Amino acid sequence: MFDKILIANRGEIACRVITTARRLGVRTVAVFSDADAGAKHVRLADEAAHIGASDVTESYLKGDRIIEAALKTGAQAIHPGYGFLSENPQFVQAVADAGLTFIGPSADAITAMGLKDAAKALMVTAGVPVVPGYHGADQDAAFLSGEADKIGYPVLIKARAGGGGKGMRLVEDPADFGDALAAAQREGQASFGDPACLIEKYITHPRHIEIQVCGDSHGNVIHLFERDCSLQRRHQKVIEEAPAPDMPDAVRAAMGKAAVEAARAINYVGAGTVEFIVDGSGPLREDGFWFMEMNTRLQVEHPVSEAITGLDFVELQLRVAAGEALPVQQEDLTINGWSMEARVYAEDVPKGFLPATGTLHHLSFPNGTAFERGSVRIDSGVDQGDEISPFYDPMIAKVIVHAPTRAAAASLMASTLKDCRIAGCVTNVEFLTALARHDGFRRGEVDTGLIARDLEALTAREEGDATTEALAAVAALDVVDENVGWAAMAGFRTWGPAAHSVDLMNGGDVQTHRVTLLGANSFDVDGTVLTIAPQPSGWRVTSEGQTFAAHVVRYDNTLAVFRDGRCDVFAVPDPLAQDTAEAGGSDAVTAPMPGVVSQVIAAAGDMVAKGDPLLILEAMKMEHTLRAPRDGTVAEVMCATGDQVSDGIILLQMDPADD
């Protein structure tokens, strides 16, 4: 086993690797950019090395600096995590040339599977079924459009070097093919330095099922069963589970055999995943799955497979890379219970899952441990007080649950998400909670189109009730103490109960509330009577005959009220602050997040209709199309292609609407 390893990554996966390394007595070296100087993975590691500026191209993608840091610190091996350089064969070869060990497959294996077109050709030779499509080198737009016509719509355009949903477009109408291809090529170039794309038949009721594999240098290759990753949005996974719902033993055996054959075809050593697209229009069939791609690294969702097998996959990676044989054989493996993972992101779901930024003023998850029945496990790369920056993936945490049955796991996931409390930036927790409660999901009726079909219901949000706003008004008084409650307000008054006027904003105008103290723990807020017992874990509230738990967090001039899995945010206006109404009003198109303007579509004087594309903003390596807020004329474009813009800045102004 190694004495010291360097982790060429950041965030959650770097922390995950450190956890296992520490358990095995292996020292760790973290690397960090300017933006990550105080990050959690840096705080956890035994040592840390600065490798460059905040942009990934100047830090986490600088293989030479990472290798130099490994040599200077005496690390014997480099763990790549996932993303960044984890599937870069040139980096893998450079690591070997420097006399270090790469904790992963060989450069040749990565090259064989690195480009989707070449990988599919290899799989055909190995006898693994592949999706019909065009995987050739000709990238002429007219030619590719003709190939799409031959395949038959709908088709999926995929950057051949892509992953994580980047460089991928679903096209249902031939008229949209050209624009979709151009967008996929731009994302492929921006994310992977390769604009080339392939075209595939889109399976209309697809399920995304992948097989975890692991091989060693002694000729052993095993599969560790399947994961169902069908719950996706924008081709990115949202909730994963293992095993897959309604998986017949015969299909599991066939898919496992195909995955092992795929790994053997490239002499695979290390942990990896073979991904299949599966026909979900009916019962799963032995002839109803097709090879999609192989991820030659550890997957984000690997914890669900760890939970059902009881194995630590990072430990397997370390042992195999150190030359040891796999400690288990295929016949030793069995499926124990059911596991699910939900990815908690800083993102604005109602605004199309736009990535968000902000400081995590409050971060609280239910406590849990891994690999126990009915257990909860939280894998996170941030702590309370950390910042979600615009430079990297906005993942906050992975919530992993494990229970004896799928129904129990789904219930545990829903209840766990309900108790996740995050304040300081917008998150997808409420959306995930709704998804975990979704009837179709609970029945196991999952496919990659479920979220899109039911998005309106999954994102529906009722107006906050009077009780929640009343809680915020009481909290705005800011006099509670978990030990003495509201005693500070309970003194004798000659002229009756104490009353206070409280102003709050909740996404609109200022609302004034009258808060009257009725007793030591009782309040009347605009006619709503509350009895509030403060406790270290939150408030115990009784109102209108019902008792429930609530948690209120205050930071700056903001109040976040957590109740039954929902977070309502209120602002306490500063009477000395000037009016900061949004400049430009509804006639302005603003940047929804920090990013780079990758394309300016509209020009001053253009007549546009509501919903027409005006600009394309690239943020976190994804393209976001900004559209016309109404019919009208473009008055001024206030940005240019290549501009780096900040959140909220006006990019385009419309002419005033006619009265």
PDB file of C-alpha atoms in Angstrom, residues 42-283:
ATOM      1  CA  VAL A  42      -7.555  21.554   1.833  1.00  0.00           C
ATOM      2  CA  ARG A  43      -8.469  21.642   5.517  1.00  0.00           C
ATOM      3  CA  LEU A  44      -8.876  17.848   5.670  1.00  0.00           C
ATOM      4  CA  ALA A  45      -5.676  16.797   3.886  1.00  0.00           C
ATOM      5  CA  ASP A  46      -2.353  16.254   5.626  1.00  0.00           C
ATOM      6  CA  GLU A  47      -0.646  18.639   3.198  1.00  0.00           C
ATOM      7  CA  ALA A  48      -1.744  21.000   0.423  1.00  0.00           C
ATOM      8  CA  ALA A  49      -0.118  22.550  -2.638  1.00  0.00           C
ATOM      9  CA  HIS A  50      -1.215  25.634  -4.543  1.00  0.00           C
ATOM     10  CA  ILE A  51      -1.408  24.975  -8.301  1.00  0.00           C
ATOM     11  CA  GLY A  52      -2.752  28.169  -9.882  1.00  0.00           C
ATOM     12  CA  ALA A  53      -5.548  30.626 -10.512  1.00  0.00           C
ATOM     13  CA  SER A  54      -9.247  30.007  -9.939  1.00  0.00           C
ATOM     14  CA  ASP A  55     -10.125  29.069 -13.518  1.00  0.00           C
ATOM     15  CA  VAL A  56      -9.776  25.301 -14.013  1.00  0.00           C
ATOM     16  CA  THR A  57      -7.631  25.830 -17.105  1.00  0.00           C
ATOM     17  CA  GLU A  58      -5.072  27.538 -14.878  1.00  0.00           C
ATOM     18  CA  SER A  59      -5.175  25.057 -11.996  1.00  0.00           C
ATOM     19  CA  TYR A  60      -6.991  21.709 -11.931  1.00  0.00           C
ATOM     20  CA  LEU A  61      -6.327  21.073 -15.626  1.00  0.00           C
ATOM     21  CA  LYS A  62      -2.611  21.872 -15.322  1.00  0.00           C
ATOM     22  CA  GLY A  63      -1.220  18.353 -15.244  1.00  0.00           C
ATOM     23  CA  ASP A  64       2.408  19.463 -15.092  1.00  0.00           C
ATOM     24  CA  ARG A  65       1.819  21.508 -11.941  1.00  0.00           C
ATOM     25  CA  ILE A  66      -0.030  18.633 -10.294  1.00  0.00           C
ATOM     26  CA  ILE A  67       2.783  16.188 -11.067  1.00  0.00           C
ATOM     27  CA  GLU A  68       5.331  18.702  -9.821  1.00  0.00           C
ATOM     28  CA  ALA A  69       3.388  19.031  -6.552  1.00  0.00           C
ATOM     29  CA  ALA A  70       3.331  15.236  -6.163  1.00  0.00           C
ATOM     30  CA  LEU A  71       7.079  14.986  -6.651  1.00  0.00           C
ATOM     31  CA  LYS A  72       7.826  17.866  -4.275  1.00  0.00           C
ATOM     32  CA  THR A  73       5.665  16.446  -1.495  1.00  0.00           C
ATOM     33  CA  GLY A  74       6.909  12.876  -1.872  1.00  0.00           C
ATOM     34  CA  ALA A  75       3.586  11.414  -2.956  1.00  0.00           C
ATOM     35  CA  GLN A  76       3.905   8.021  -4.614  1.00  0.00           C
ATOM     36  CA  ALA A  77       0.628   8.031  -6.506  1.00  0.00           C
ATOM     37  CA  ILE A  78      -2.056  10.372  -7.842  1.00  0.00           C
ATOM     38  CA  HIS A  79      -5.791   9.811  -7.413  1.00  0.00           C
ATOM     39  CA  PRO A  80      -7.698  11.780 -10.083  1.00  0.00           C
ATOM     40  CA  GLY A  81     -11.207  11.693  -8.580  1.00  0.00           C
ATOM     41  CA  TYR A  82     -13.756  12.317 -11.331  1.00  0.00           C
ATOM     42  CA  GLY A  83     -13.856  15.083 -13.929  1.00  0.00           C
ATOM     43  CA  PHE A  84     -10.871  17.318 -14.639  1.00  0.00           C
ATOM     44  CA  LEU A  85      -7.916  15.102 -15.669  1.00  0.00           C
ATOM     45  CA  SER A  86      -9.397  11.768 -14.563  1.00  0.00           C
ATOM     46  CA  GLU A  87      -9.888  10.525 -18.148  1.00  0.00           C
ATOM     47  CA  ASN A  88      -7.016  12.347 -19.845  1.00  0.00           C
ATOM     48  CA  PRO A  89      -4.602   9.744 -21.285  1.00  0.00           C
ATOM     49  CA  GLN A  90      -1.825  12.304 -21.805  1.00  0.00           C
ATOM     50  CA  PHE A  91      -1.919  13.121 -18.102  1.00  0.00           C
ATOM     51  CA  VAL A  92      -1.924   9.428 -17.181  1.00  0.00           C
ATOM     52  CA  GLN A  93       1.131   8.829 -19.336  1.00  0.00           C
ATOM     53  CA  ALA A  94       2.884  11.878 -17.881  1.00  0.00           C
ATOM     54  CA  VAL A  95       2.245  10.535 -14.372  1.00  0.00           C
ATOM     55  CA  ALA A  96       3.848   7.210 -15.332  1.00  0.00           C
ATOM     56  CA  ASP A  97       6.778   8.970 -17.042  1.00  0.00           C
ATOM     57  CA  ALA A  98       7.409  10.875 -13.796  1.00  0.00           C
ATOM     58  CA  GLY A  99       7.791   7.586 -11.926  1.00  0.00           C
ATOM     59  CA  LEU A 100       4.452   7.925 -10.144  1.00  0.00           C
ATOM     60  CA  THR A 101       1.433   5.595 -10.051  1.00  0.00           C
ATOM     61  CA  PHE A 102      -1.885   6.691 -11.511  1.00  0.00           C
ATOM     62  CA  ILE A 103      -4.740   5.362  -9.378  1.00  0.00           C
ATOM     63  CA  GLY A 104      -6.893   4.315 -12.293  1.00  0.00           C
ATOM     64  CA  PRO A 105      -6.703   2.561 -15.659  1.00  0.00           C
ATOM     65  CA  SER A 106      -3.867   2.793 -18.167  1.00  0.00           C
ATOM     66  CA  ALA A 107      -3.564   5.534 -20.767  1.00  0.00           C
ATOM     67  CA  ASP A 108      -4.322   2.954 -23.470  1.00  0.00           C
ATOM     68  CA  ALA A 109      -7.573   1.886 -21.770  1.00  0.00           C
ATOM     69  CA  ILE A 110      -8.697   5.495 -21.352  1.00  0.00           C
ATOM     70  CA  THR A 111      -7.852   6.241 -24.978  1.00  0.00           C
ATOM     71  CA  ALA A 112      -9.838   3.237 -26.132  1.00  0.00           C
ATOM     72  CA  MET A 113     -12.956   4.434 -24.325  1.00  0.00           C
ATOM     73  CA  GLY A 114     -12.306   8.178 -24.340  1.00  0.00           C
ATOM     74  CA  LEU A 115     -14.016   8.987 -27.625  1.00  0.00           C
ATOM     75  CA  LYS A 116     -17.551   7.681 -27.912  1.00  0.00           C
ATOM     76  CA  ASP A 117     -17.282   6.885 -31.622  1.00  0.00           C
ATOM     77  CA  ALA A 118     -14.127   4.787 -31.285  1.00  0.00           C
ATOM     78  CA  ALA A 119     -15.462   3.103 -28.145  1.00  0.00           C
ATOM     79  CA  LYS A 120     -18.642   2.002 -29.912  1.00  0.00           C
ATOM     80  CA  ALA A 121     -16.639   0.540 -32.793  1.00  0.00           C
ATOM     81  CA  LEU A 122     -14.543  -1.402 -30.275  1.00  0.00           C
ATOM     82  CA  MET A 123     -17.665  -2.690 -28.536  1.00  0.00           C
ATOM     83  CA  VAL A 124     -19.087  -3.958 -31.813  1.00  0.00           C
ATOM     84  CA  THR A 125     -15.907  -5.982 -32.266  1.00  0.00           C
ATOM     85  CA  ALA A 126     -16.210  -7.283 -28.680  1.00  0.00           C
ATOM     86  CA  GLY A 127     -19.785  -8.397 -29.310  1.00  0.00           C
ATOM     87  CA  VAL A 128     -21.397  -5.802 -27.028  1.00  0.00           C
ATOM     88  CA  PRO A 129     -24.664  -4.322 -28.440  1.00  0.00           C
ATOM     89  CA  VAL A 130     -24.558  -0.599 -29.350  1.00  0.00           C
ATOM     90  CA  VAL A 131     -27.218   2.014 -30.177  1.00  0.00           C
ATOM     91  CA  PRO A 132     -27.799   2.574 -33.929  1.00  0.00           C
ATOM     92  CA  GLY A 133     -26.213   5.806 -35.124  1.00  0.00           C
ATOM     93  CA  TYR A 134     -23.381   7.592 -36.933  1.00  0.00           C
ATOM     94  CA  HIS A 135     -20.035   7.455 -35.129  1.00  0.00           C
ATOM     95  CA  GLY A 136     -17.715   8.445 -37.979  1.00  0.00           C
ATOM     96  CA  ALA A 137     -15.185  11.215 -38.532  1.00  0.00           C
ATOM     97  CA  ASP A 138     -17.083  13.350 -41.073  1.00  0.00           C
ATOM     98  CA  GLN A 139     -18.289  16.411 -39.158  1.00  0.00           C
ATOM     99  CA  ASP A 140     -19.806  18.389 -42.021  1.00  0.00           C
ATOM    100  CA  ALA A 141     -23.118  19.794 -40.770  1.00  0.00           C
ATOM    101  CA  ALA A 142     -25.038  18.911 -43.940  1.00  0.00           C
ATOM    102  CA  PHE A 143     -23.649  15.371 -43.902  1.00  0.00           C
ATOM    103  CA  LEU A 144     -24.562  14.871 -40.232  1.00  0.00           C
ATOM    104  CA  SER A 145     -28.048  16.202 -40.918  1.00  0.00           C
ATOM    105  CA  GLY A 146     -28.395  13.617 -43.674  1.00  0.00           C
ATOM    106  CA  GLU A 147     -27.257  10.862 -41.306  1.00  0.00           C
ATOM    107  CA  ALA A 148     -29.882  12.002 -38.796  1.00  0.00           C
ATOM    108  CA  ASP A 149     -32.519  11.686 -41.515  1.00  0.00           C
ATOM    109  CA  LYS A 150     -31.361   8.121 -42.203  1.00  0.00           C
ATOM    110  CA  ILE A 151     -31.431   7.174 -38.522  1.00  0.00           C
ATOM    111  CA  GLY A 152     -34.872   8.689 -38.044  1.00  0.00           C
ATOM    112  CA  TYR A 153     -36.007  11.308 -35.565  1.00  0.00           C
ATOM    113  CA  PRO A 154     -35.835  11.840 -32.658  1.00  0.00           C
ATOM    114  CA  VAL A 155     -32.019  11.754 -32.526  1.00  0.00           C
ATOM    115  CA  LEU A 156     -29.474  12.589 -29.874  1.00  0.00           C
ATOM    116  CA  ILE A 157     -26.428  14.703 -30.730  1.00  0.00           C
ATOM    117  CA  LYS A 158     -23.532  13.899 -28.400  1.00  0.00           C
ATOM    118  CA  ALA A 159     -20.065  15.413 -28.155  1.00  0.00           C
ATOM    119  CA  ARG A 160     -17.806  12.402 -28.683  1.00  0.00           C
ATOM    120  CA  ALA A 161     -15.554  13.455 -25.801  1.00  0.00           C
ATOM    121  CA  GLY A 162     -18.501  14.503 -23.640  1.00  0.00           C
ATOM    122  CA  GLY A 163     -19.836  13.617 -20.245  1.00  0.00           C
ATOM    123  CA  GLY A 164     -22.078  15.000 -17.520  1.00  0.00           C
ATOM    124  CA  GLY A 165     -24.700  16.091 -20.051  1.00  0.00           C
ATOM    125  CA  LYS A 166     -22.344  18.600 -21.670  1.00  0.00           C
ATOM    126  CA  GLY A 167     -22.361  18.740 -25.466  1.00  0.00           C
ATOM    127  CA  MET A 168     -25.623  16.799 -25.694  1.00  0.00           C
ATOM    128  CA  ARG A 169     -28.816  17.827 -27.499  1.00  0.00           C
ATOM    129  CA  LEU A 170     -32.097  16.008 -28.164  1.00  0.00           C
ATOM    130  CA  VAL A 171     -33.527  16.903 -31.584  1.00  0.00           C
ATOM    131  CA  GLU A 172     -37.102  15.986 -32.444  1.00  0.00           C
ATOM    132  CA  ASP A 173     -37.627  18.263 -35.463  1.00  0.00           C
ATOM    133  CA  PRO A 174     -35.204  18.228 -38.444  1.00  0.00           C
ATOM    134  CA  ALA A 175     -35.539  22.021 -38.646  1.00  0.00           C
ATOM    135  CA  ASP A 176     -33.790  22.326 -35.272  1.00  0.00           C
ATOM    136  CA  PHE A 177     -30.843  20.093 -36.153  1.00  0.00           C
ATOM    137  CA  GLY A 178     -28.439  22.814 -37.312  1.00  0.00           C
ATOM    138  CA  ASP A 179     -28.756  25.010 -34.214  1.00  0.00           C
ATOM    139  CA  ALA A 180     -28.595  22.007 -31.891  1.00  0.00           C
ATOM    140  CA  LEU A 181     -25.452  20.691 -33.581  1.00  0.00           C
ATOM    141  CA  ALA A 182     -23.734  24.082 -33.335  1.00  0.00           C
ATOM    142  CA  ALA A 183     -24.579  24.327 -29.622  1.00  0.00           C
ATOM    143  CA  ALA A 184     -23.325  20.792 -28.928  1.00  0.00           C
ATOM    144  CA  GLN A 185     -20.095  21.536 -30.796  1.00  0.00           C
ATOM    145  CA  ARG A 186     -19.518  24.736 -28.809  1.00  0.00           C
ATOM    146  CA  GLU A 187     -20.040  22.934 -25.501  1.00  0.00           C
ATOM    147  CA  GLY A 188     -17.806  20.077 -26.611  1.00  0.00           C
ATOM    148  CA  GLN A 189     -15.040  22.520 -27.472  1.00  0.00           C
ATOM    149  CA  ALA A 190     -15.457  24.529 -24.257  1.00  0.00           C
ATOM    150  CA  SER A 191     -15.603  21.536 -21.929  1.00  0.00           C
ATOM    151  CA  PHE A 192     -13.333  18.969 -23.592  1.00  0.00           C
ATOM    152  CA  GLY A 193     -11.384  20.816 -26.287  1.00  0.00           C
ATOM    153  CA  ASP A 194     -13.081  18.662 -28.950  1.00  0.00           C
ATOM    154  CA  PRO A 195     -16.121  19.847 -30.971  1.00  0.00           C
ATOM    155  CA  ALA A 196     -16.689  16.560 -32.834  1.00  0.00           C
ATOM    156  CA  CYS A 197     -20.107  14.946 -32.342  1.00  0.00           C
ATOM    157  CA  LEU A 198     -21.845  11.669 -33.051  1.00  0.00           C
ATOM    158  CA  ILE A 199     -25.513  11.096 -33.857  1.00  0.00           C
ATOM    159  CA  GLU A 200     -27.602   8.351 -32.265  1.00  0.00           C
ATOM    160  CA  LYS A 201     -31.147   7.099 -32.386  1.00  0.00           C
ATOM    161  CA  TYR A 202     -33.029   8.389 -29.358  1.00  0.00           C
ATOM    162  CA  ILE A 203     -34.811   5.617 -27.472  1.00  0.00           C
ATOM    163  CA  THR A 204     -38.242   7.086 -26.721  1.00  0.00           C
ATOM    164  CA  HIS A 205     -38.716   5.392 -23.325  1.00  0.00           C
ATOM    165  CA  PRO A 206     -35.117   5.106 -22.203  1.00  0.00           C
ATOM    166  CA  ARG A 207     -33.747   3.948 -18.906  1.00  0.00           C
ATOM    167  CA  HIS A 208     -30.139   4.666 -18.029  1.00  0.00           C
ATOM    168  CA  ILE A 209     -28.664   1.625 -16.293  1.00  0.00           C
ATOM    169  CA  GLU A 210     -24.948   1.271 -15.665  1.00  0.00           C
ATOM    170  CA  ILE A 211     -22.783  -1.583 -14.434  1.00  0.00           C
ATOM    171  CA  GLN A 212     -19.963  -0.994 -11.963  1.00  0.00           C
ATOM    172  CA  VAL A 213     -16.827  -2.954 -12.853  1.00  0.00           C
ATOM    173  CA  CYS A 214     -13.400  -3.373 -11.307  1.00  0.00           C
ATOM    174  CA  GLY A 215     -10.294  -5.099 -12.597  1.00  0.00           C
ATOM    175  CA  ASP A 216      -6.824  -5.784 -11.278  1.00  0.00           C
ATOM    176  CA  SER A 217      -3.425  -6.356 -12.862  1.00  0.00           C
ATOM    177  CA  HIS A 218      -3.700 -10.119 -12.280  1.00  0.00           C
ATOM    178  CA  GLY A 219      -6.386 -10.669 -14.901  1.00  0.00           C
ATOM    179  CA  ASN A 220      -9.406 -10.514 -12.590  1.00  0.00           C
ATOM    180  CA  VAL A 221     -12.446  -8.469 -13.677  1.00  0.00           C
ATOM    181  CA  ILE A 222     -15.711  -8.390 -11.754  1.00  0.00           C
ATOM    182  CA  HIS A 223     -18.947  -6.454 -11.899  1.00  0.00           C
ATOM    183  CA  LEU A 224     -20.538  -5.069  -8.752  1.00  0.00           C
ATOM    184  CA  PHE A 225     -24.114  -5.047 -10.030  1.00  0.00           C
ATOM    185  CA  GLU A 226     -26.107  -2.241 -11.573  1.00  0.00           C
ATOM    186  CA  ARG A 227     -27.230   1.274 -10.802  1.00  0.00           C
ATOM    187  CA  ASP A 228     -30.327   2.914 -12.274  1.00  0.00           C
ATOM    188  CA  CYS A 229     -29.577   6.535 -13.176  1.00  0.00           C
ATOM    189  CA  SER A 230     -32.730   7.230 -15.172  1.00  0.00           C
ATOM    190  CA  LEU A 231     -33.902  10.222 -13.147  1.00  0.00           C
ATOM    191  CA  GLN A 232     -32.145  12.977 -15.089  1.00  0.00           C
ATOM    192  CA  ARG A 233     -32.592  16.574 -16.109  1.00  0.00           C
ATOM    193  CA  ARG A 234     -30.711  18.046 -19.056  1.00  0.00           C
ATOM    194  CA  HIS A 235     -28.967  14.649 -19.359  1.00  0.00           C
ATOM    195  CA  GLN A 236     -27.485  15.001 -15.878  1.00  0.00           C
ATOM    196  CA  LYS A 237     -28.276  12.525 -13.126  1.00  0.00           C
ATOM    197  CA  VAL A 238     -30.430  13.656 -10.189  1.00  0.00           C
ATOM    198  CA  ILE A 239     -31.285  10.549  -8.138  1.00  0.00           C
ATOM    199  CA  GLU A 240     -29.483   7.238  -8.594  1.00  0.00           C
ATOM    200  CA  GLU A 241     -30.269   3.892  -7.026  1.00  0.00           C
ATOM    201  CA  ALA A 242     -28.950   0.375  -6.721  1.00  0.00           C
ATOM    202  CA  PRO A 243     -30.122  -2.129  -7.663  1.00  0.00           C
ATOM    203  CA  ALA A 244     -32.359  -1.132 -10.599  1.00  0.00           C
ATOM    204  CA  PRO A 245     -36.143  -1.442 -10.100  1.00  0.00           C
ATOM    205  CA  ASP A 246     -37.751  -4.493 -11.720  1.00  0.00           C
ATOM    206  CA  MET A 247     -34.425  -5.956 -12.863  1.00  0.00           C
ATOM    207  CA  PRO A 248     -34.832  -9.662 -13.792  1.00  0.00           C
ATOM    208  CA  ASP A 249     -31.944 -11.896 -12.794  1.00  0.00           C
ATOM    209  CA  ALA A 250     -31.391 -12.956 -16.397  1.00  0.00           C
ATOM    210  CA  VAL A 251     -31.077  -9.349 -17.612  1.00  0.00           C
ATOM    211  CA  ARG A 252     -28.760  -8.495 -14.711  1.00  0.00           C
ATOM    212  CA  ALA A 253     -26.548 -11.434 -15.650  1.00  0.00           C
ATOM    213  CA  ALA A 254     -26.542 -10.451 -19.344  1.00  0.00           C
ATOM    214  CA  MET A 255     -25.685  -6.825 -18.644  1.00  0.00           C
ATOM    215  CA  GLY A 256     -23.017  -7.795 -16.123  1.00  0.00           C
ATOM    216  CA  LYS A 257     -21.465 -10.196 -18.619  1.00  0.00           C
ATOM    217  CA  ALA A 258     -21.462  -7.499 -21.355  1.00  0.00           C
ATOM    218  CA  ALA A 259     -19.829  -4.996 -18.980  1.00  0.00           C
ATOM    219  CA  VAL A 260     -17.099  -7.444 -17.994  1.00  0.00           C
ATOM    220  CA  GLU A 261     -16.456  -8.246 -21.675  1.00  0.00           C
ATOM    221  CA  ALA A 262     -16.177  -4.510 -22.392  1.00  0.00           C
ATOM    222  CA  ALA A 263     -13.618  -4.108 -19.604  1.00  0.00           C
ATOM    223  CA  ARG A 264     -11.639  -7.192 -20.676  1.00  0.00           C
ATOM    224  CA  ALA A 265     -11.521  -5.876 -24.262  1.00  0.00           C
ATOM    225  CA  ILE A 266      -9.272  -3.020 -23.097  1.00  0.00           C
ATOM    226  CA  ASN A 267      -7.402  -4.867 -20.297  1.00  0.00           C
ATOM    227  CA  TYR A 268      -9.069  -2.631 -17.752  1.00  0.00           C
ATOM    228  CA  VAL A 269      -7.459  -2.148 -14.326  1.00  0.00           C
ATOM    229  CA  GLY A 270      -9.233  -0.116 -11.642  1.00  0.00           C
ATOM    230  CA  ALA A 271     -12.809   0.962 -10.965  1.00  0.00           C
ATOM    231  CA  GLY A 272     -15.002   1.979 -13.885  1.00  0.00           C
ATOM    232  CA  THR A 273     -18.567   2.029 -15.139  1.00  0.00           C
ATOM    233  CA  VAL A 274     -20.098   0.672 -18.332  1.00  0.00           C
ATOM    234  CA  GLU A 275     -23.220   2.648 -19.177  1.00  0.00           C
ATOM    235  CA  PHE A 276     -26.150   1.209 -21.110  1.00  0.00           C
ATOM    236  CA  ILE A 277     -29.291   2.728 -22.567  1.00  0.00           C
ATOM    237  CA  VAL A 278     -32.186   0.369 -21.895  1.00  0.00           C
ATOM    238  CA  ASP A 279     -35.619   0.092 -23.490  1.00  0.00           C
ATOM    239  CA  GLY A 280     -38.021   0.944 -20.685  1.00  0.00           C
ATOM    240  CA  SER A 281     -41.232   0.718 -22.698  1.00  0.00           C
ATOM    241  CA  GLY A 282     -42.006  -2.631 -21.056  1.00  0.00           C
ATOM    242  CA  PRO A 283     -40.343  -5.303 -18.947  1.00  0.00           C
TER     243      PRO A 283
END
